[in-house]
mmCIF file of C-alpha atoms in Angstrom:
data_model
loop_
_atom_site.group_PDB
_atom_site.id
_atom_site.type_symbol
_atom_site.label_atom_id
_atom_site.label_comp_id
_atom_site.label_asym_id
_atom_site.label_seq_id
_atom_site.Cartn_x
_atom_site.Cartn_y
_atom_site.Cartn_z
ATOM 1 C CA MET A 1 -12.412 14.599 -6.019
ATOM 2 C CA THR A 2 -15.736 14.150 -7.837
ATOM 3 C CA ARG A 3 -18.808 16.804 -7.112
ATOM 4 C CA ASN A 4 -20.562 14.045 -5.425
ATOM 5 C CA THR A 5 -17.923 13.172 -3.265
ATOM 6 C CA THR A 6 -17.203 16.884 -2.280
ATOM 7 C CA ILE A 7 -20.884 17.453 -1.462
ATOM 8 C CA ARG A 8 -20.916 14.339 0.535
ATOM 9 C CA ARG A 9 -17.798 15.455 2.361
ATOM 10 C CA LYS A 10 -19.460 18.914 3.023
ATOM 11 C CA ILE A 11 -22.391 17.255 4.530
ATOM 12 C CA GLN A 12 -20.353 15.081 6.955
ATOM 13 C CA LEU A 13 -18.084 18.257 7.885
ATOM 14 C CA GLN A 14 -21.001 20.557 8.558
ATOM 15 C CA GLY A 15 -22.949 17.663 10.284
ATOM 16 C CA LEU A 16 -20.022 16.977 12.603
ATOM 17 C CA PRO A 17 -20.257 19.919 14.581
ATOM 18 C CA LEU A 18 -24.191 19.737 14.673
ATOM 19 C CA PHE A 19 -23.684 16.184 16.104
ATOM 20 C CA VAL A 20 -21.474 17.261 18.735
ATOM 21 C CA LYS A 21 -23.498 20.324 20.092
ATOM 22 C CA TYR A 22 -26.750 18.645 19.859
ATOM 23 C CA GLY A 23 -26.254 14.963 19.983
ATOM 24 C CA TYR A 24 -27.592 12.293 18.003
ATOM 25 C CA ASN A 25 -31.268 12.597 19.071
ATOM 26 C CA GLY A 26 -31.076 16.433 19.230
ATOM 27 C CA VAL A 27 -29.764 17.201 15.775
ATOM 28 C CA THR A 28 -32.186 17.007 12.747
ATOM 29 C CA MET A 29 -31.464 16.527 9.186
ATOM 30 C CA ASP A 30 -33.000 19.961 8.532
ATOM 31 C CA GLN A 31 -30.433 21.526 10.384
ATOM 32 C CA ILE A 32 -27.683 19.717 8.623
ATOM 33 C CA ALA A 33 -29.298 20.549 5.362
ATOM 34 C CA GLU A 34 -29.458 24.146 6.316
ATOM 35 C CA ALA A 35 -25.887 24.221 7.477
ATOM 36 C CA VAL A 36 -24.703 22.649 4.097
ATOM 37 C CA GLY A 37 -27.275 24.947 1.961
ATOM 38 C CA ILE A 38 -29.068 22.168 0.159
ATOM 39 C CA ALA A 39 -32.578 20.450 0.368
ATOM 40 C CA LYS A 40 -32.879 17.674 2.953
ATOM 41 C CA SER A 41 -34.245 15.536 0.023
ATOM 42 C CA THR A 42 -31.092 16.115 -1.670
ATOM 43 C CA ILE A 43 -29.241 14.498 1.181
ATOM 44 C CA TYR A 44 -31.538 11.440 1.388
ATOM 45 C CA TYR A 45 -31.863 11.055 -2.214
ATOM 46 C CA SER A 46 -28.049 11.496 -3.375
ATOM 47 C CA TYR A 47 -25.857 10.701 -0.322
ATOM 48 C CA PHE A 48 -27.219 9.268 2.888
ATOM 49 C CA LYS A 49 -29.961 6.998 3.847
ATOM 50 C CA GLY A 50 -30.627 8.830 7.026
ATOM 51 C CA LYS A 51 -29.324 10.450 10.125
ATOM 52 C CA LEU A 52 -27.713 7.224 11.233
ATOM 53 C CA ASP A 53 -26.168 6.668 7.904
ATOM 54 C CA LEU A 54 -24.639 10.170 8.043
ATOM 55 C CA ALA A 55 -23.518 9.635 11.701
ATOM 56 C CA LYS A 56 -21.679 6.334 10.976
ATOM 57 C CA SER A 57 -20.189 7.627 7.670
ATOM 58 C CA ILE A 58 -18.727 10.570 9.613
ATOM 59 C CA ILE A 59 -17.097 8.073 12.560
ATOM 60 C CA VAL A 60 -16.126 5.321 9.952
ATOM 61 C CA ASP A 61 -14.455 7.662 7.496
ATOM 62 C CA GLU A 62 -12.866 9.618 9.988
ATOM 63 C CA LEU A 63 -11.731 6.585 11.889
ATOM 64 C CA TYR A 64 -10.377 5.097 8.615
ATOM 65 C CA ILE A 65 -8.211 8.414 7.872
ATOM 66 C CA PHE A 66 -6.741 8.151 11.181
ATOM 67 C CA LEU A 67 -5.973 4.470 11.196
ATOM 68 C CA GLU A 68 -4.228 4.655 7.845
ATOM 69 C CA SER A 69 -1.978 7.360 9.084
ATOM 70 C CA MET A 70 -1.045 5.258 12.041
ATOM 71 C CA ASN A 71 -0.174 2.209 9.595
ATOM 72 C CA GLN A 72 1.782 4.568 7.812
ATOM 73 C CA LEU A 73 3.931 5.374 10.868
ATOM 74 C CA SER A 74 3.965 1.644 11.767
ATOM 75 C CA ASP A 75 5.619 0.897 8.415
ATOM 76 C CA PHE A 76 9.063 2.152 8.760
ATOM 77 C CA HIS A 77 11.491 -0.747 8.542
ATOM 78 C CA GLY A 78 14.668 -0.579 10.534
ATOM 79 C CA LEU A 79 13.438 2.065 12.988
ATOM 80 C CA GLU A 80 13.684 0.570 16.757
ATOM 81 C CA PRO A 81 9.939 -0.438 18.250
ATOM 82 C CA THR A 82 10.527 2.073 20.625
ATOM 83 C CA VAL A 83 10.908 5.171 18.091
ATOM 84 C CA ILE A 84 7.881 3.807 16.168
ATOM 85 C CA GLY A 85 5.897 3.612 19.322
ATOM 86 C CA ARG A 86 6.779 7.158 20.465
ATOM 87 C CA ASN A 87 6.075 8.305 16.720
ATOM 88 C CA MET A 88 2.711 6.802 17.033
ATOM 89 C CA ILE A 89 1.931 8.006 20.461
ATOM 90 C CA ASN A 90 2.620 11.622 19.214
ATOM 91 C CA ALA A 91 0.762 11.194 16.238
ATOM 92 C CA TRP A 92 -2.238 10.137 18.400
ATOM 93 C CA ILE A 93 -1.932 13.100 20.650
ATOM 94 C CA THR A 94 -1.866 15.367 17.641
ATOM 95 C CA HIS A 95 -4.629 13.897 16.021
ATOM 96 C CA LEU A 96 -6.790 14.366 19.454
ATOM 97 C CA GLU A 97 -5.844 17.975 19.342
ATOM 98 C CA GLU A 98 -6.459 18.827 15.880
ATOM 99 C CA ASN A 99 -9.627 16.696 15.448
ATOM 100 C CA LYS A 100 -11.421 17.722 18.914
ATOM 101 C CA LEU A 101 -14.966 17.555 17.256
ATOM 102 C CA PHE A 102 -14.525 14.183 15.710
ATOM 103 C CA TRP A 103 -13.324 12.546 18.921
ATOM 104 C CA GLN A 104 -15.917 14.202 20.901
ATOM 105 C CA MET A 105 -18.629 12.647 18.552
ATOM 106 C CA VAL A 106 -16.950 9.327 19.013
ATOM 107 C CA PHE A 107 -17.018 9.541 22.682
ATOM 108 C CA GLN A 108 -20.566 10.893 22.611
ATOM 109 C CA SER A 109 -21.826 8.007 20.145
ATOM 110 C CA MET A 110 -20.550 5.706 22.841
ATOM 111 C CA THR A 111 -23.564 6.745 25.160
ATOM 112 C CA GLU A 112 -26.113 6.881 21.941
ATOM 113 C CA PRO A 113 -27.412 3.396 21.408
ATOM 114 C CA GLN A 114 -28.531 3.876 17.925
ATOM 115 C CA VAL A 115 -25.135 4.972 16.638
ATOM 116 C CA SER A 116 -22.805 2.781 19.263
ATOM 117 C CA GLU A 117 -24.611 -0.467 18.269
ATOM 118 C CA VAL A 118 -24.412 0.057 14.511
ATOM 119 C CA ILE A 119 -20.862 0.710 14.734
ATOM 120 C CA LYS A 120 -20.114 -2.190 16.918
ATOM 121 C CA THR A 121 -22.102 -4.665 14.663
ATOM 122 C CA ASP A 122 -20.780 -3.188 11.646
ATOM 123 C CA TYR A 123 -17.180 -2.546 12.393
ATOM 124 C CA LYS A 124 -15.859 -4.966 15.127
#
């Protein structure tokens, strides 16, 4: 993982609880920059175009990780479909439990027009 990727991920991980706590409209990029320990201008210049870009990246990147794990579970040849289905349901429940903040952000974003519209438009 490159240094830029590591910092980008750190911004996402520090931003996630702030988005959940304050909501999209309530959190500021200043708060996120302070949580990460970098200048706000660094976030804008090197990593994200703005708050919407950051929020979208958190949701999209985490969903991609989740969907990849679900795809791996469905790729077992020779297993009964019911076993595959049961494994996927168990994985879904485990993911919900282990990633509560992320799923809170996803569900909150459904009520935030700025975020939900971009995600609906970009990722149908």
